[in-house]
C-alpha cells in the first residue's frame, strides 16, 4: 500500500525539508520503518530503539489516533494519510 | 515556499497579534490559555508571527490552572489550511496565570519534542498587568538547552490585518496581509 506521511513543519529539518513523504506498508509500523530508512533522524525522534512509539508522540491515520485503533499494528490502505505530531503541552507538576 | 527551519535567532509579531495573545490570557484568567502561532521564517532565522489560532486547553478543568495541552488534530487542521500559503505554524503560546514567563520543567520536556519552534509565554507575575511576554526555543542538537529568543521589531509598513479562513484565527483586521519581503525582517531588530 502506498500512503502519504505528513510531518509538521517544525520537524522538516529531519526529512530533508519535506512535509510530505510517500511510504509503503500494510501497517503503521511498516510505514514508519519505510520512512525511517531515508529519514533516520525522524525515525529516532518518533520511535524508541526497540521500534515502539515514543511517549508524547501521536500518530493519526486519516485523523484517527492509532491509540484508539491497534497502535503500531493499525492497518493502512492505499491513499491513507499518516500524520506524526508530537504532543503540545506543558505546565507545573 | 516554506523554508526548512534552521536555528531560530529572533522573533517578532505585529502589534495586533500581541494584543490578541494578551486578550486571550486575560480571558482565561486563572487558567492557562494556549494556542498556535502562525507566521514565517526569514533566511536569518527570525520568526515573524502574523496571526494566532487560540485553541482550547484540553486538560481537565481541575488541572487547567497550571497545565495546558493543545489538541494535535487542531495543529493538523491548521497546517492543512496553510498548505498552499507562505505561512506555517511557527510556534505555540501559553500563559502562566501567576508566574514568570519562563518555561517550567514540564514545558521544557515538551519543548524538546519541538525543535525550531518558538514558545511564547505570557506570564502574570504576581498579578502583573499587562502580562510579561518572553519567547523561548530549544535547540535540536542532543543536550541542547532552552534559550530565550531576542525579540525584534516587525517589518514596518505592513498592511494591517493578518488573515484568514479557518475559523478561530485572530490577529488583525480582515483582508490579506502583504507578502513580506523576507529580507526586511532582520532590519528592524531591537537593540538591547
Ligand atoms: Zn508553562
mmCIF file of C-alpha atoms and ligand atoms in Angstrom:
data_model
loop_
_atom_site.group_PDB
_atom_site.id
_atom_site.type_symbol
_atom_site.label_atom_id
_atom_site.label_comp_id
_atom_site.label_asym_id
_atom_site.label_seq_id
_atom_site.Cartn_x
_atom_site.Cartn_y
_atom_site.Cartn_z
ATOM 1 C CA UNK A 1 0.000 0.000 0.000
ATOM 2 C CA UNK A 2 1.222 3.451 -0.796
ATOM 3 C CA UNK A 3 0.409 6.076 1.812
ATOM 4 C CA UNK A 4 1.317 9.695 2.486
ATOM 5 C CA UNK A 5 3.122 10.559 5.686
ATOM 6 C CA UNK A 6 2.885 14.114 6.968
ATOM 7 C CA UNK A 7 5.162 15.785 9.461
ATOM 8 C CA UNK A 8 4.730 19.264 10.969
ATOM 9 C CA UNK A 9 6.888 21.989 9.522
ATOM 10 C CA UNK A 10 8.901 22.128 12.750
ATOM 11 C CA UNK A 11 10.273 18.661 12.042
ATOM 12 C CA UNK A 12 11.142 19.195 8.404
ATOM 13 C CA UNK A 13 14.791 19.542 9.169
ATOM 14 C CA UNK A 14 14.655 15.814 9.831
ATOM 15 C CA UNK A 15 13.061 14.993 6.477
ATOM 16 C CA UNK A 16 15.342 16.890 4.115
ATOM 17 C CA UNK A 17 12.836 19.724 4.033
ATOM 18 C CA UNK A 18 9.798 17.698 3.054
ATOM 19 C CA UNK A 19 6.473 17.938 4.843
ATOM 20 C CA UNK A 20 5.006 15.068 2.898
ATOM 21 C CA UNK A 21 6.623 11.687 2.331
ATOM 22 C CA UNK A 22 5.466 8.690 0.346
ATOM 23 C CA UNK A 23 5.748 5.321 2.016
ATOM 24 C CA UNK A 24 4.759 1.712 1.550
ATOM 25 C CA UNK A 25 3.433 -0.743 4.077
ATOM 26 C CA UNK A 26 0.467 -2.687 5.407
ATOM 27 C CA UNK A 27 0.581 -1.274 8.947
ATOM 28 C CA UNK A 28 1.689 1.928 10.632
ATOM 29 C CA UNK A 29 4.738 0.068 11.894
ATOM 30 C CA UNK A 30 5.750 -0.798 8.298
ATOM 31 C CA UNK A 31 5.132 2.743 7.149
ATOM 32 C CA UNK A 32 7.271 4.299 9.870
ATOM 33 C CA UNK A 33 10.053 1.802 9.189
ATOM 34 C CA UNK A 34 9.919 2.628 5.493
ATOM 35 C CA UNK A 35 10.041 6.351 6.128
ATOM 36 C CA UNK A 36 12.837 5.799 8.632
ATOM 37 C CA UNK A 37 15.112 4.227 6.071
ATOM 38 C CA UNK A 38 15.522 7.524 4.253
ATOM 39 C CA UNK A 39 14.943 9.706 7.271
ATOM 40 C CA UNK A 40 16.771 8.095 10.172
ATOM 41 C CA UNK A 41 16.745 11.311 12.214
ATOM 42 C CA UNK A 42 12.975 11.425 12.014
ATOM 43 C CA UNK A 43 12.684 7.778 12.999
ATOM 44 C CA UNK A 44 14.920 8.341 16.015
ATOM 45 C CA UNK A 45 12.605 11.097 17.141
ATOM 46 C CA UNK A 46 9.411 9.115 16.856
ATOM 47 C CA UNK A 47 10.368 5.623 17.985
ATOM 48 C CA UNK A 48 12.393 4.065 20.775
ATOM 49 C CA UNK A 49 15.316 1.864 19.879
ATOM 50 C CA UNK A 50 13.079 -1.197 20.054
ATOM 51 C CA UNK A 51 10.792 0.332 17.462
ATOM 52 C CA UNK A 52 7.966 1.301 19.818
ATOM 53 C CA UNK A 53 6.420 4.731 19.630
ATOM 54 C CA UNK A 54 7.974 7.307 21.940
ATOM 55 C CA UNK A 55 5.983 8.804 24.761
ATOM 56 C CA UNK A 56 4.126 12.002 23.831
ATOM 57 C CA UNK A 57 4.228 11.159 20.155
ATOM 58 C CA UNK A 58 0.899 10.974 18.347
ATOM 59 C CA UNK A 59 0.238 9.172 15.101
ATOM 60 C CA UNK A 60 -3.015 9.562 13.214
ATOM 61 C CA UNK A 61 -4.327 7.585 10.265
ATOM 62 C CA UNK A 62 -6.755 9.807 8.383
ATOM 63 C CA UNK A 63 -7.233 11.822 11.547
ATOM 64 C CA UNK A 64 -7.836 8.867 13.893
ATOM 65 C CA UNK A 65 -5.368 8.398 16.735
ATOM 66 C CA UNK A 66 -3.785 4.939 16.425
ATOM 67 C CA UNK A 67 -4.138 4.571 20.207
ATOM 68 C CA UNK A 68 -7.830 4.051 19.553
ATOM 69 C CA UNK A 69 -7.038 1.528 16.859
ATOM 70 C CA UNK A 70 -4.330 -1.108 17.019
ATOM 71 C CA UNK A 71 -1.419 1.151 17.850
ATOM 72 C CA UNK A 72 1.506 0.412 15.532
ATOM 73 C CA UNK A 73 -0.310 -2.600 14.102
ATOM 74 C CA UNK A 74 -3.089 -0.368 12.776
ATOM 75 C CA UNK A 75 -3.596 -1.343 9.139
ATOM 76 C CA UNK A 76 -3.294 1.241 6.400
ATOM 77 C CA UNK A 77 -4.896 1.284 2.966
ATOM 78 C CA UNK A 78 -3.838 2.734 -0.339
ATOM 79 C CA UNK A 79 -4.003 6.525 -0.236
ATOM 80 C CA UNK A 80 -4.247 6.833 3.553
ATOM 81 C CA UNK A 81 -2.705 9.794 5.284
ATOM 82 C CA UNK A 82 -0.477 9.070 8.257
ATOM 83 C CA UNK A 83 0.335 12.133 10.369
ATOM 84 C CA UNK A 84 3.015 12.374 13.015
ATOM 85 C CA UNK A 85 2.540 15.016 15.709
ATOM 86 C CA UNK A 86 4.392 15.321 18.989
ATOM 87 C CA UNK A 87 2.247 16.351 21.955
ATOM 88 C CA UNK A 88 1.966 20.061 22.673
ATOM 89 C CA UNK A 89 1.643 20.582 26.386
ATOM 90 C CA UNK A 90 3.251 21.959 29.490
ATOM 91 C CA UNK A 91 2.718 23.206 32.990
ATOM 92 C CA UNK A 92 3.744 22.766 36.564
ATOM 93 C CA UNK A 93 3.844 19.396 38.313
ATOM 94 C CA UNK B 1 7.877 28.475 -0.222
ATOM 95 C CA UNK B 2 8.243 27.242 3.319
ATOM 96 C CA UNK B 3 11.809 27.381 4.488
ATOM 97 C CA UNK B 4 13.336 24.371 6.104
ATOM 98 C CA UNK B 5 13.663 25.581 9.642
ATOM 99 C CA UNK B 6 17.075 26.498 10.911
ATOM 100 C CA UNK B 7 18.292 27.885 14.194
ATOM 101 C CA UNK B 8 15.852 30.489 15.488
ATOM 102 C CA UNK B 9 17.711 33.751 16.012
ATOM 103 C CA UNK B 10 14.901 36.156 16.828
ATOM 104 C CA UNK B 11 11.191 36.676 16.806
ATOM 105 C CA UNK B 12 8.688 39.414 16.186
ATOM 106 C CA UNK B 13 4.970 39.826 15.949
ATOM 107 C CA UNK B 14 2.649 42.509 14.740
ATOM 108 C CA UNK B 15 1.177 44.627 17.481
ATOM 109 C CA UNK B 16 -2.327 43.272 16.997
ATOM 110 C CA UNK B 17 -1.023 39.709 17.381
ATOM 111 C CA UNK B 18 0.467 40.595 20.738
ATOM 112 C CA UNK B 19 -2.776 42.286 21.715
ATOM 113 C CA UNK B 20 -4.696 39.144 20.791
ATOM 114 C CA UNK B 21 -2.477 36.954 22.976
ATOM 115 C CA UNK B 22 -2.861 39.335 25.911
ATOM 116 C CA UNK B 23 -6.636 39.319 25.429
ATOM 117 C CA UNK B 24 -6.656 35.512 25.451
ATOM 118 C CA UNK B 25 -4.512 35.481 28.574
ATOM 119 C CA UNK B 26 -6.880 37.835 30.367
ATOM 120 C CA UNK B 27 -9.956 35.933 29.230
ATOM 121 C CA UNK B 28 -8.589 32.656 30.592
ATOM 122 C CA UNK B 29 -7.942 34.404 33.920
ATOM 123 C CA UNK B 30 -6.724 31.802 36.419
ATOM 124 C CA UNK B 31 -6.429 29.053 33.822
ATOM 125 C CA UNK B 32 -3.652 28.584 31.318
ATOM 126 C CA UNK B 33 -4.631 29.710 27.814
ATOM 127 C CA UNK B 34 -2.868 28.282 24.776
ATOM 128 C CA UNK B 35 -2.752 28.383 21.017
ATOM 129 C CA UNK B 36 -0.766 28.197 17.815
ATOM 130 C CA UNK B 37 1.475 30.878 16.356
ATOM 131 C CA UNK B 38 1.274 31.204 12.579
ATOM 132 C CA UNK B 39 3.890 33.052 10.578
ATOM 133 C CA UNK B 40 7.062 32.950 8.507
ATOM 134 C CA UNK B 41 10.766 32.445 8.923
ATOM 135 C CA UNK B 42 13.361 34.730 7.435
ATOM 136 C CA UNK B 43 16.554 33.398 5.905
ATOM 137 C CA UNK B 44 18.383 34.587 9.009
ATOM 138 C CA UNK B 45 16.199 32.539 11.317
ATOM 139 C CA UNK B 46 13.931 35.319 12.520
ATOM 140 C CA UNK B 47 10.405 34.100 13.090
ATOM 141 C CA UNK B 48 7.663 36.583 12.314
ATOM 142 C CA UNK B 49 4.293 35.751 13.862
ATOM 143 C CA UNK B 50 1.460 37.126 11.745
ATOM 144 C CA UNK B 51 -1.553 35.575 13.466
ATOM 145 C CA UNK B 52 -2.608 33.256 16.261
ATOM 146 C CA UNK B 53 -5.056 30.408 16.497
ATOM 147 C CA UNK B 54 -6.380 30.175 20.047
ATOM 148 C CA UNK B 55 -7.054 26.539 20.974
ATOM 149 C CA UNK B 56 -8.965 25.043 23.884
ATOM 150 C CA UNK B 57 -6.870 23.886 26.814
ATOM 151 C CA UNK B 58 -7.686 20.178 26.640
ATOM 152 C CA UNK B 59 -6.510 19.387 30.159
ATOM 153 C CA UNK B 60 -9.351 18.510 32.552
ATOM 154 C CA UNK B 61 -10.782 21.596 34.298
ATOM 155 C CA UNK B 62 -9.130 20.930 37.661
ATOM 156 C CA UNK B 63 -5.716 20.890 36.011
ATOM 157 C CA UNK B 64 -6.026 23.954 33.817
ATOM 158 C CA UNK B 65 -4.754 26.303 36.486
ATOM 159 C CA UNK B 66 -1.243 25.055 35.928
ATOM 160 C CA UNK B 67 -1.279 22.744 32.921
ATOM 161 C CA UNK B 68 -2.117 23.115 29.272
ATOM 162 C CA UNK B 69 -2.481 20.836 26.293
ATOM 163 C CA UNK B 70 -3.275 21.547 22.648
ATOM 164 C CA UNK B 71 -5.225 19.022 20.593
ATOM 165 C CA UNK B 72 -2.750 17.752 17.974
ATOM 166 C CA UNK B 73 -5.617 17.383 15.488
ATOM 167 C CA UNK B 74 -6.098 21.136 15.653
ATOM 168 C CA UNK B 75 -2.489 21.576 14.599
ATOM 169 C CA UNK B 76 -3.041 19.204 11.673
ATOM 170 C CA UNK B 77 -6.112 21.157 10.564
ATOM 171 C CA UNK B 78 -4.310 24.463 10.689
ATOM 172 C CA UNK B 79 -1.255 23.138 8.889
ATOM 173 C CA UNK B 80 -3.569 21.764 6.222
ATOM 174 C CA UNK B 81 -5.246 25.135 5.788
ATOM 175 C CA UNK B 82 -1.813 26.714 5.328
ATOM 176 C CA UNK B 83 -0.513 24.206 2.807
ATOM 177 C CA UNK B 84 -0.776 26.469 -0.211
ATOM 178 C CA UNK B 85 0.364 29.563 1.627
ATOM 179 C CA UNK B 86 3.675 31.108 2.558
ATOM 180 C CA UNK B 87 2.942 30.514 6.210
ATOM 181 C CA UNK B 88 3.269 27.714 8.685
ATOM 182 C CA UNK B 89 2.788 27.010 12.353
ATOM 183 C CA UNK B 90 5.980 28.513 13.751
ATOM 184 C CA UNK B 91 5.273 28.089 17.421
ATOM 185 C CA UNK B 92 2.902 27.949 20.350
ATOM 186 C CA UNK B 93 1.860 30.324 23.068
ATOM 187 C CA UNK B 94 0.573 29.649 26.536
ATOM 188 C CA UNK B 95 0.022 31.637 29.667
ATOM 189 C CA UNK B 96 1.186 31.438 33.256
ATOM 190 C CA UNK B 97 -1.665 32.882 35.329
ATOM 191 C CA UNK B 98 0.565 33.625 38.319
ATOM 192 C CA UNK B 99 4.202 33.086 37.464
ATOM 193 C CA UNK B 100 7.115 34.316 35.391
ATOM 194 C CA UNK B 101 7.016 33.735 31.620
ATOM 195 C CA UNK B 102 9.817 31.217 31.944
ATOM 196 C CA UNK B 103 9.419 27.586 30.817
ATOM 197 C CA UNK B 104 8.716 25.177 33.678
ATOM 198 C CA UNK B 105 10.425 21.781 33.784
ATOM 199 C CA UNK B 106 7.326 20.235 32.180
ATOM 200 C CA UNK B 107 7.275 22.943 29.498
ATOM 201 C CA UNK B 108 10.905 22.115 28.754
ATOM 202 C CA UNK B 109 10.167 18.445 28.387
ATOM 203 C CA UNK B 110 7.637 19.166 25.653
ATOM 204 C CA UNK B 111 9.816 21.813 24.045
ATOM 205 C CA UNK B 112 12.319 19.062 23.421
ATOM 206 C CA UNK B 113 9.799 17.465 21.047
ATOM 207 C CA UNK B 114 9.525 20.656 19.006
ATOM 208 C CA UNK B 115 12.851 21.857 17.598
ATOM 209 C CA UNK B 116 12.944 25.160 15.696
ATOM 210 C CA UNK B 117 9.691 26.146 17.349
ATOM 211 C CA UNK B 118 9.035 29.375 19.216
ATOM 212 C CA UNK B 119 7.353 29.045 22.608
ATOM 213 C CA UNK B 120 5.866 32.348 23.649
ATOM 214 C CA UNK B 121 4.795 32.596 27.277
ATOM 215 C CA UNK B 122 2.654 35.377 28.715
ATOM 216 C CA UNK B 123 3.095 35.451 32.474
ATOM 217 C CA UNK B 124 1.213 37.378 35.100
ATOM 218 C CA UNK B 125 3.989 37.559 37.634
ATOM 219 C CA UNK B 126 2.447 38.450 40.994
ATOM 220 C CA UNK B 127 -0.559 39.796 39.154
ATOM 221 C CA UNK B 128 1.457 41.966 36.763
ATOM 222 C CA UNK B 129 -0.767 43.672 34.244
ATOM 223 C CA UNK B 130 -0.203 43.597 31.334
ATOM 224 C CA UNK B 131 1.415 40.170 31.436
ATOM 225 C CA UNK B 132 5.091 39.927 30.677
ATOM 226 C CA UNK B 133 5.929 38.215 27.418
ATOM 227 C CA UNK B 134 9.038 36.255 26.595
ATOM 228 C CA UNK B 135 9.853 33.687 23.921
ATOM 229 C CA UNK B 136 11.939 30.546 24.154
ATOM 230 C CA UNK B 137 13.300 27.837 21.933
ATOM 231 C CA UNK B 138 15.063 24.569 22.478
ATOM 232 C CA UNK B 139 17.876 23.840 20.088
ATOM 233 C CA UNK B 140 17.622 20.430 18.462
ATOM 234 C CA UNK B 141 21.122 19.110 18.991
ATOM 235 C CA UNK B 142 21.499 16.492 21.714
ATOM 236 C CA UNK B 143 21.882 18.156 25.056
ATOM 237 C CA UNK B 144 20.707 21.437 23.512
ATOM 238 C CA UNK B 145 19.432 23.877 26.036
ATOM 239 C CA UNK B 146 16.375 26.055 26.232
ATOM 240 C CA UNK B 147 17.293 29.638 25.438
ATOM 241 C CA UNK B 148 15.431 32.888 25.304
ATOM 242 C CA UNK B 149 14.983 34.291 21.818
ATOM 243 C CA UNK B 150 15.611 38.008 21.369
ATOM 244 C CA UNK B 151 12.632 40.000 20.261
ATOM 245 C CA UNK B 152 12.831 42.013 17.046
ATOM 246 C CA UNK B 153 10.528 44.675 15.717
ATOM 247 C CA UNK B 154 8.146 43.582 12.987
ATOM 248 C CA UNK B 155 8.789 44.834 9.455
ATOM 249 C CA UNK B 156 7.439 48.329 9.019
ATOM 250 C CA UNK B 157 4.739 49.314 6.608
ATOM 251 C CA UNK B 158 2.816 46.057 6.689
ATOM 252 C CA UNK B 159 -0.800 46.164 5.717
ATOM 253 C CA UNK B 160 -2.779 45.817 8.902
ATOM 254 C CA UNK B 161 -4.568 42.552 9.053
ATOM 255 C CA UNK B 162 -3.142 39.148 9.373
ATOM 256 C CA UNK B 163 -5.634 36.828 7.760
ATOM 257 C CA UNK B 164 -7.644 34.289 7.313
ATOM 258 C CA UNK B 165 -10.030 31.478 6.766
ATOM 259 C CA UNK B 166 -10.407 28.529 9.001
ATOM 260 C CA UNK B 167 -12.415 29.900 11.877
ATOM 261 C CA UNK B 168 -10.762 30.971 15.049
ATOM 262 C CA UNK B 169 -7.795 32.725 13.537
ATOM 263 C CA UNK B 170 -7.353 36.104 15.059
ATOM 264 C CA UNK B 171 -4.644 38.636 14.913
ATOM 265 C CA UNK B 172 -5.894 41.580 12.971
ATOM 266 C CA UNK B 173 -8.438 43.138 10.726
ATOM 267 C CA UNK B 174 -9.847 41.225 7.768
ATOM 268 C CA UNK B 175 -8.074 41.097 4.477
ATOM 269 C CA UNK B 176 -4.956 39.514 3.080
ATOM 270 C CA UNK B 177 -1.665 40.539 4.572
ATOM 271 C CA UNK B 178 1.038 41.825 2.298
ATOM 272 C CA UNK B 179 3.523 39.190 1.228
ATOM 273 C CA UNK B 180 6.502 40.134 3.268
ATOM 274 C CA UNK B 181 9.889 40.691 1.829
ATOM 275 C CA UNK B 182 11.854 38.244 3.913
ATOM 276 C CA UNK B 183 14.945 40.375 3.681
ATOM 277 C CA UNK B 184 13.337 43.074 5.716
ATOM 278 C CA UNK B 185 12.651 41.126 8.898
ATOM 279 C CA UNK B 186 16.035 41.497 10.474
ATOM 280 C CA UNK B 187 16.402 45.175 9.693
ATOM 281 C CA UNK B 188 14.056 46.240 12.462
ATOM 282 C CA UNK B 189 15.927 44.364 15.141
ATOM 283 C CA UNK B 190 15.691 45.987 18.507
ATOM 284 C CA UNK B 191 18.964 46.707 20.229
ATOM 285 C CA UNK B 192 19.085 45.617 23.823
HETATM 286 ZN ZN1 LIG C 1 4.357 26.965 31.041
#
